[in-house]
Short mmCIF file of C-alpha atoms and ligand atoms in Angstrom, two decimals:
data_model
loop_
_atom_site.label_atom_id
_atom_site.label_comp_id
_atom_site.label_asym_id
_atom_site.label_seq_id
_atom_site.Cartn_x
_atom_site.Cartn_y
_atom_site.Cartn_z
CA UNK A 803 -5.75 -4.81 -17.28
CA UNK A 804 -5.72 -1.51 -15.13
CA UNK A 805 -4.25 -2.43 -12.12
CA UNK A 806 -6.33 -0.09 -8.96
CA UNK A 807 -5.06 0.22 -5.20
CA UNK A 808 -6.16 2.59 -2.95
CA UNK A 809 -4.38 1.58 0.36
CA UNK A 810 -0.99 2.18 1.05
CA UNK A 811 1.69 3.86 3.77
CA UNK A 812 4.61 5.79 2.89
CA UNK A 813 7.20 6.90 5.40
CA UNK A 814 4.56 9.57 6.38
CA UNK A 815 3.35 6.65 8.55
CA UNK A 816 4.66 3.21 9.43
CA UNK A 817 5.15 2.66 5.50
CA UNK A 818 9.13 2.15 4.93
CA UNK A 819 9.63 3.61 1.10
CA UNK A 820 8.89 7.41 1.61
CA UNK A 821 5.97 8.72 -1.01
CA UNK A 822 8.12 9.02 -4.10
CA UNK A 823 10.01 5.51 -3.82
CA UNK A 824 6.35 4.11 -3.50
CA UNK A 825 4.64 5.70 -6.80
CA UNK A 826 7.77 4.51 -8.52
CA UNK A 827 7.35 1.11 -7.85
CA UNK A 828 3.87 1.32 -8.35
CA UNK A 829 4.45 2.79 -11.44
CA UNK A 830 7.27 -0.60 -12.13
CA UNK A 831 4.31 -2.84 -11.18
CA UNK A 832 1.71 -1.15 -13.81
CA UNK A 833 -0.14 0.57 -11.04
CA UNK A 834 -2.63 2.91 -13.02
CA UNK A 835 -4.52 4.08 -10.21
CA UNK A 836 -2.87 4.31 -6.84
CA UNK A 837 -4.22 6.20 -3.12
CA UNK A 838 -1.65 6.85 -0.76
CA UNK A 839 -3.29 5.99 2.71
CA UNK A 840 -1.14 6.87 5.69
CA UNK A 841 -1.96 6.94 8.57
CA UNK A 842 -3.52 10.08 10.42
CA UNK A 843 -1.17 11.91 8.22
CA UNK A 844 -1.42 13.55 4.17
CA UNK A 845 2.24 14.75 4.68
CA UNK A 846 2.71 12.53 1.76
CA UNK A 847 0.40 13.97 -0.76
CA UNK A 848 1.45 17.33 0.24
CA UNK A 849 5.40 16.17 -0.40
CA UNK A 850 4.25 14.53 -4.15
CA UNK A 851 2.93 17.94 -5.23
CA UNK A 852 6.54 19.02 -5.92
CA UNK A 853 7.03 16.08 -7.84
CA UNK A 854 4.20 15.74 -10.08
CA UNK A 855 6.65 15.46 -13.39
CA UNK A 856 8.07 12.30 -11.80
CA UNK A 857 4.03 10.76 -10.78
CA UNK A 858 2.75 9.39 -13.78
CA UNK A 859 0.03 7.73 -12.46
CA UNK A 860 -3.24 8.56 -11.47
CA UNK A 861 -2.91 9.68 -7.80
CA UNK A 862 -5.71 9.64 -5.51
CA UNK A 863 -6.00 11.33 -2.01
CA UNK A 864 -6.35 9.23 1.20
CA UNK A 865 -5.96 8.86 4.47
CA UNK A 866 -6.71 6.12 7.00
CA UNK A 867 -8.53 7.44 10.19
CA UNK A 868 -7.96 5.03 13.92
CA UNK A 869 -11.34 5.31 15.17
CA UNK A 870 -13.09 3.17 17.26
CA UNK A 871 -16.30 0.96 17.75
CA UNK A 872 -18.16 -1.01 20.54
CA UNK A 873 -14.51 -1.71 22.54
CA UNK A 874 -12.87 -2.27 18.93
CA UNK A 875 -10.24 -0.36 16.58
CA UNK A 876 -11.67 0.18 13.02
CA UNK A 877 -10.08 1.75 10.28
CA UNK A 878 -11.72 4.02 8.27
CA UNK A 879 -10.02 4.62 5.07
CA UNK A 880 -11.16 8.56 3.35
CA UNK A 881 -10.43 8.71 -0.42
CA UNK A 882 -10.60 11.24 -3.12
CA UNK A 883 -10.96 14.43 -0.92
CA UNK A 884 -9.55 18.02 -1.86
CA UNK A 885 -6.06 18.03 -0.26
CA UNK A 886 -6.80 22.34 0.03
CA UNK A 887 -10.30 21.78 1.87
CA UNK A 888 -10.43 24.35 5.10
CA UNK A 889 -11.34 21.44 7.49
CA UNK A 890 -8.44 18.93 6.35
CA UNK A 891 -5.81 20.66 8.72
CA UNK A 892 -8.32 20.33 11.46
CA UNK A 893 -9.38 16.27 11.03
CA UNK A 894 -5.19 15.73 10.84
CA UNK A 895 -4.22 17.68 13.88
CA UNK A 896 -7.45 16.30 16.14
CA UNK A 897 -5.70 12.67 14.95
CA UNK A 898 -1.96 13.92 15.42
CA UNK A 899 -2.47 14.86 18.70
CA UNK A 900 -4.30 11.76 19.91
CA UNK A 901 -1.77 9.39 17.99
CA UNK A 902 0.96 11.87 20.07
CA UNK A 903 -0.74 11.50 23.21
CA UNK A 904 -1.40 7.22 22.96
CA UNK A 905 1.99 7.16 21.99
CA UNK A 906 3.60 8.94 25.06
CA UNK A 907 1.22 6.89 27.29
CA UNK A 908 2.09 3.66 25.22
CA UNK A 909 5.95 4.19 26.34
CA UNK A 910 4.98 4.72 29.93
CA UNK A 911 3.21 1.78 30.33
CA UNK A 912 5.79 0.01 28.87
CA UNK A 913 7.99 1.38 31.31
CA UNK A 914 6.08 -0.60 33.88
CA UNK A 915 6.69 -3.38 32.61
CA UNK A 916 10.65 -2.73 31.56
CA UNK A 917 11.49 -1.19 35.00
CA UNK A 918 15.07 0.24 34.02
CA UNK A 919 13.48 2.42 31.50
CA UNK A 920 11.60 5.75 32.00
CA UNK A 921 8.48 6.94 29.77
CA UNK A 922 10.38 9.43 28.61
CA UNK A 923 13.23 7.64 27.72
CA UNK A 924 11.37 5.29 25.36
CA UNK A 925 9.31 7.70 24.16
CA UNK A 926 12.08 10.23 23.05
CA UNK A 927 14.11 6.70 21.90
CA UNK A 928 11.53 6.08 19.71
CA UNK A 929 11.36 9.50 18.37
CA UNK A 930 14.87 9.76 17.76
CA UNK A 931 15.05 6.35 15.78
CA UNK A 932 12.07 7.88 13.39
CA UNK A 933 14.05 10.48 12.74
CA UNK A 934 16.91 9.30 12.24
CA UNK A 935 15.23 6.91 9.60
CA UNK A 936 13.38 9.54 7.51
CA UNK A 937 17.39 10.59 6.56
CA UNK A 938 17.55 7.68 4.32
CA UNK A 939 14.76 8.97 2.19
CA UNK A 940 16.61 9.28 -1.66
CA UNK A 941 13.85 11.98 -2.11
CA UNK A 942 14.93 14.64 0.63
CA UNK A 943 10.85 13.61 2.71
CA UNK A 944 11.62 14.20 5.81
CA UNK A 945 8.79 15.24 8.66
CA UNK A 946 9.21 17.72 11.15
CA UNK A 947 9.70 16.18 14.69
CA UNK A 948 6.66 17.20 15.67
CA UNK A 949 4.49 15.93 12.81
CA UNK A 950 6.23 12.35 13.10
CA UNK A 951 3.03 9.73 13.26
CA UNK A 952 4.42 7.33 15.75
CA UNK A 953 2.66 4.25 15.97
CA UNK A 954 2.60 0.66 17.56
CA UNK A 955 5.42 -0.49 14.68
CA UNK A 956 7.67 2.00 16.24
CA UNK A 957 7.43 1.06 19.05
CA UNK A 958 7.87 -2.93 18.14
CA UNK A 959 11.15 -1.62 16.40
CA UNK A 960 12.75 0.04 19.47
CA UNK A 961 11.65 -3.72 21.46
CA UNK A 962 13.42 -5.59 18.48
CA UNK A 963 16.93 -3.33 19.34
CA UNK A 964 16.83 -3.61 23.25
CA UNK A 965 16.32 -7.73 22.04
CA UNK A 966 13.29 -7.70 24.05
CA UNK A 967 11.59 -9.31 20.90
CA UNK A 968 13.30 -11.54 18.21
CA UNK A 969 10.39 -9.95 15.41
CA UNK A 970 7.64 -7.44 14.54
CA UNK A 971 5.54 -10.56 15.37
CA UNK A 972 6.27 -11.21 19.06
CA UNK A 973 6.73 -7.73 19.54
CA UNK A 974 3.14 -7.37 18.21
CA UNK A 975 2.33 -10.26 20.55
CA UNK A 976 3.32 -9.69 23.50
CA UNK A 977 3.46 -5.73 24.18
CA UNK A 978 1.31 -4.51 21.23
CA UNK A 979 -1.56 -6.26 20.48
CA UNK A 980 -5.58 -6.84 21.62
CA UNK A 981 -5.20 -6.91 25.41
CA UNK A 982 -1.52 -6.17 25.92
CA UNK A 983 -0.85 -3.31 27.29
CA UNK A 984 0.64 -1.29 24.68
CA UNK A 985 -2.41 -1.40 22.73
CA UNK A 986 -4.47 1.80 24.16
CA UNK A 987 -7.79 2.55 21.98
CA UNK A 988 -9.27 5.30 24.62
CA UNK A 989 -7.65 7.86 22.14
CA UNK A 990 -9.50 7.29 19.25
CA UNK A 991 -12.57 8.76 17.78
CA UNK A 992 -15.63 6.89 17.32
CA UNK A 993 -15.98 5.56 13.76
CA UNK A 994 -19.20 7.68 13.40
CA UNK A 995 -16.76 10.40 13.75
CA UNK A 996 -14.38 9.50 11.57
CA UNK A 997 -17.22 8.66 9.19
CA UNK A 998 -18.65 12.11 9.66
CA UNK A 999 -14.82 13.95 8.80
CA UNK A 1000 -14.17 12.16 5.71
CA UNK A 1001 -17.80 13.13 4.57
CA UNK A 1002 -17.32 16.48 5.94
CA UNK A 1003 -13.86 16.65 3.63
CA UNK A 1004 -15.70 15.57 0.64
CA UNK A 1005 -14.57 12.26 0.40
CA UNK A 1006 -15.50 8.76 0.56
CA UNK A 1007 -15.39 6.94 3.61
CA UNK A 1008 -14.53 2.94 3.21
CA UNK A 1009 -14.45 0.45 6.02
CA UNK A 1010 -10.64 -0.74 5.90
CA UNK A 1011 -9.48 -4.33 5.83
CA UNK A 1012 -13.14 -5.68 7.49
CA UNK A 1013 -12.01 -9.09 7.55
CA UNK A 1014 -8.87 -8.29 10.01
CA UNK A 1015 -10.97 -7.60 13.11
CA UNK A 1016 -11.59 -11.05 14.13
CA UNK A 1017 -15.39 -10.81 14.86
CA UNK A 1018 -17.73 -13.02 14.77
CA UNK A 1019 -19.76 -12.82 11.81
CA UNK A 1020 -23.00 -11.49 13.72
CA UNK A 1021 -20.41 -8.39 15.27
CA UNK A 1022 -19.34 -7.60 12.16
CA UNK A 1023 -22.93 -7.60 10.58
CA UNK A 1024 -23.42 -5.19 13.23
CA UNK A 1025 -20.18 -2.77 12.39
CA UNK A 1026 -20.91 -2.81 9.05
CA UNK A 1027 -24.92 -1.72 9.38
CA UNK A 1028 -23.52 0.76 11.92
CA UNK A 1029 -21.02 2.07 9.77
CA UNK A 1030 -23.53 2.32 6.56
CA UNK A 1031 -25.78 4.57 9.46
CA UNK A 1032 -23.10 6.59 10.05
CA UNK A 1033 -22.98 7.37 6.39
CA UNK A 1034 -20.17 5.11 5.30
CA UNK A 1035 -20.04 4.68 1.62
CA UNK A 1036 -18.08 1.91 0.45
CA UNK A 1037 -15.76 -1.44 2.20
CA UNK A 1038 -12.87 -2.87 1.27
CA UNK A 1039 -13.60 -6.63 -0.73
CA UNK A 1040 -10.39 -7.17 -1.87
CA UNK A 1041 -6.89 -6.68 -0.62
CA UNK A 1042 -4.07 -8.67 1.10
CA UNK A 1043 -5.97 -9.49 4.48
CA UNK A 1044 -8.79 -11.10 2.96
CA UNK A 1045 -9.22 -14.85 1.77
CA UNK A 1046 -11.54 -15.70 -1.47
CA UNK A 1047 -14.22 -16.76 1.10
CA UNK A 1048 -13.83 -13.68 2.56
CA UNK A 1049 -13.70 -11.35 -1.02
CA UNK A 1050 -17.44 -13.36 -1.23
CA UNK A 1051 -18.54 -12.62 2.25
CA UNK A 1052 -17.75 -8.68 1.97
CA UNK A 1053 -19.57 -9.10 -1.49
CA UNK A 1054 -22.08 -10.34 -0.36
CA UNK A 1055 -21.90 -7.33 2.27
CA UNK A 1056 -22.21 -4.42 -0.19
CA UNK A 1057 -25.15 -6.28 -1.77
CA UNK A 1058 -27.09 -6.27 1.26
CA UNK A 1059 -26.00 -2.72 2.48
CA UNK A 1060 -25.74 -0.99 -0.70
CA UNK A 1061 -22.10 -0.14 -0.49
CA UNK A 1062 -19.50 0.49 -3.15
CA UNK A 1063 -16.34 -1.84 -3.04
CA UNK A 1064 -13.22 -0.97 -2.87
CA UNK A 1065 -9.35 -2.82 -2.70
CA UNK A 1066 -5.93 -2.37 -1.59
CA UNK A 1067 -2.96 -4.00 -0.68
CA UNK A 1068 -2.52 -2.05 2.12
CA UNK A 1069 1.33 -2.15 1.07
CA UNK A 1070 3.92 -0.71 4.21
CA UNK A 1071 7.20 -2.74 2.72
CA UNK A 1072 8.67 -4.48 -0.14
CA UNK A 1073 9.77 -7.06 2.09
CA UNK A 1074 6.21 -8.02 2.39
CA UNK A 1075 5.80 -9.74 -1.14
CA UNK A 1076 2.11 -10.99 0.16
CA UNK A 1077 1.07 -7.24 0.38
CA UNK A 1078 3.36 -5.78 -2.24
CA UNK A 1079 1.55 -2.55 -4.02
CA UNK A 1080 -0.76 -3.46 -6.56
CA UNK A 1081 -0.65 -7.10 -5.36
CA UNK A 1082 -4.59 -7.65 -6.05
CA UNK A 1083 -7.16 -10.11 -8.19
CA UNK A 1084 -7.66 -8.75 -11.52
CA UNK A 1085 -11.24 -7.95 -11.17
CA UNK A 1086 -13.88 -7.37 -8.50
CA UNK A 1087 -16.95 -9.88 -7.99
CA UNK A 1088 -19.70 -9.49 -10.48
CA UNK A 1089 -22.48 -6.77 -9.59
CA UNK A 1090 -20.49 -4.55 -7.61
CA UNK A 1091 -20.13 -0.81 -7.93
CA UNK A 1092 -16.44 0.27 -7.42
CA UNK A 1093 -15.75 3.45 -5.74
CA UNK A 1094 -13.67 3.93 -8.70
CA UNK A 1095 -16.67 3.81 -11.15
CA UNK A 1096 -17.02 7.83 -12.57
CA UNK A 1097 -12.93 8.55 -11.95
CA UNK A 1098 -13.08 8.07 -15.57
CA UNK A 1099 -10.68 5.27 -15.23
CA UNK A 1100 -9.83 3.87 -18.48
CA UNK A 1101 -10.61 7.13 -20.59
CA UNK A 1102 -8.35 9.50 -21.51
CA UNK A 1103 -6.18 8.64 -18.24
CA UNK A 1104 -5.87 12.05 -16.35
CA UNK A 1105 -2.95 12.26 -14.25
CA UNK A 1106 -1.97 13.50 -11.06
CA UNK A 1107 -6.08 13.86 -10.23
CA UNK A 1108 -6.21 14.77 -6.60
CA UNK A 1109 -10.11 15.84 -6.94
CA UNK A 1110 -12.58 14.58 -9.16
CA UNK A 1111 -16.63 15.04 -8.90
CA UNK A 1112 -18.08 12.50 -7.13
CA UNK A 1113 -21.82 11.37 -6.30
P1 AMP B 660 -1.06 1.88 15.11
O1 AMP B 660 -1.35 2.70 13.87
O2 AMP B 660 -0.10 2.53 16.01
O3 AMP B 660 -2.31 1.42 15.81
O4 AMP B 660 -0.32 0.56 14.61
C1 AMP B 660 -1.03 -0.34 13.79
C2 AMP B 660 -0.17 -0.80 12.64
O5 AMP B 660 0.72 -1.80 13.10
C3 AMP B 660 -0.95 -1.46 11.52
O6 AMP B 660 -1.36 -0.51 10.59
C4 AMP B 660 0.06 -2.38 10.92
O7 AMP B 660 0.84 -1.69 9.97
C5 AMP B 660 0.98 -2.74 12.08
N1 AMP B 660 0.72 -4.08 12.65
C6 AMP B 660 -0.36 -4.49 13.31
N2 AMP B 660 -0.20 -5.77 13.75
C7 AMP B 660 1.02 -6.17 13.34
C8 AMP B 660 1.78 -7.37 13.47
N3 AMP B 660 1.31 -8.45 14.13
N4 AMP B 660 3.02 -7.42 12.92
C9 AMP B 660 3.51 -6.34 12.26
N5 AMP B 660 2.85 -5.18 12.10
C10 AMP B 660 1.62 -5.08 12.64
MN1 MN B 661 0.18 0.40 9.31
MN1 MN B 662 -5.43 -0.53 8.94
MN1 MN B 663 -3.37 0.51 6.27
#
């Protein structure tokens, strides 16, 4: 069985194993074809390409793209792009800077609500804490301050040490999530745009995790004709979110859209044994085309493969 995933974070993001700890347990878990995901961020692909003797598995660009649609956050997952193309600096930075600028405003408005605290404070807090945690990396990855993608975990780590939350749950709950107010999606692209980058790169652009957003089915009819529009190639059927009812509703998806499937764990932790990497059903449902379908998986395995040709 060749065991595909093409979602997963590394340290680069909110992922805790930084990017070679992650291919080497993917590698321990027969992981033939794995995309690193992150974030915002391909600090993680560009770290691996010193270590290419140590990947021996077929590694596959990605990146996951915040973006937004009709008042809701959607994921857009890019695979497969060139990691040298001209425009790949620009489509990070555009995303650094908004992730930088949601998260400064995300530790003021805490602030409001924890009144001994200054924006500042937090925000630099939070800062400090991610860097102090990249210096446990066994492989020497370590980000620049500046290029450190802080996100809503961060943030639900630095409530867990002041005890304002027992868990990454009630953290999530009650500052983090859906209307609370450190959940700020003004920052964001629109999916279209994010659609339009990945294309723009090269790549393909897959709707992430569509069963997460808690729509009603007609809404997310809706995103998903709106996202095919926009030029979207493939969804995510399978992967750690989604139910077997739901693996047959996003089947039954790509049938009617004409999109590719794709899977992933979406792995961030080993502690997470639901969404551990490579954690997936053996095979697809029947008459599907995979986005994996001319990688030449299963031939003459060709490692290390950051491009191949595509469409
Ligand atoms: P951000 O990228 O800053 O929007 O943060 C979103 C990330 O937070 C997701 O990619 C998940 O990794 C994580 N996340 C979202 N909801 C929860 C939750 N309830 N508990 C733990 N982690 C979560
Ligand atoms: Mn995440
Ligand atoms: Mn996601
Ligand atoms: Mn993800």
């Amino acid at each position: 069985m060749t065991v595909i995933d093409l979602h997963s974070h590394t340290t680069a993001s909110d992922g805790t194993l930084d990017p070679l700890e992650l291919c080497l347990r993917a590698q321990e878990r027969n992981v033939h074809t794995l995309a690193i995901t992150d974030h915002d961020t391909v600090a993680a692909h560009h770290f691996l390409l010193q270590h290419t003797t140590q990947v021996k598995l077929q590694l596959i660009t990605g990146i996951e793209l915040s973006t937004t649609w009709s008042g809701a956050e959607i994921h857009i997952v890019g695979l497969n792009f060139p990691l040298n193309h001209n425009d790949l600096t620009m489509v990070v930075k555009a995303q650094s800077d908004a992730r930088r600028r949601r998260s400064q405003h995300i530790a003021q408005r805490l602030a409001r609500r924890l009144s001994q605290w200054q924006g500042e404070q937090i925000f630099q807090q939070v800062l400090d804490n991610a860097i102090a945690q990249q210096k446990n990396s066994p492989h020497g990855f370590a980000l620049h301050p500046d290029e450190i993608q802080i996100g809503r975990p961060h943030f639900a780590r630095w409530l867990i040490n002041q005890q304002y939350c027992q868990d990454m749950d009630s953290a999530f709950r009650k500052y983090l999530d859906n209307s609370k107010i450190g959940n700020l999606k003004a920052f964001w692209p629109k999916m279209s745009q994010g659609v339009a980058w990945i294309r723009a790169l090269g790549g393909i652009a897959v709707l992430a995790h569509p069963g997460k957003y808690r729509m009603t089915a007609t809404k997310l009819r809706a995103l998903i004709k709106d996202f095919k529009l926009a030029g979207g190639h493939a969804m995510e059927v399978q992967g750690a979110n989604h139910s077997h009812s739901q693996i047959q509703q996003m089947a039954n998806y790509c049938r009617e859209f004409n999109l590719m499937a794709s899977q992933g764990s979406d792995f961030h932790n080993p502690n997470y044994p639901w969404a551990d990497i490579g954690r997936l059903p053996p095979a697809l449902p029947q008459g599907l085309t995979p986005v994996w379908s001319n990688w030449g998986i299963g031939e003459a395995a060709d490692k290390n493969t950051t491009r191949q040709t595509l469409l």
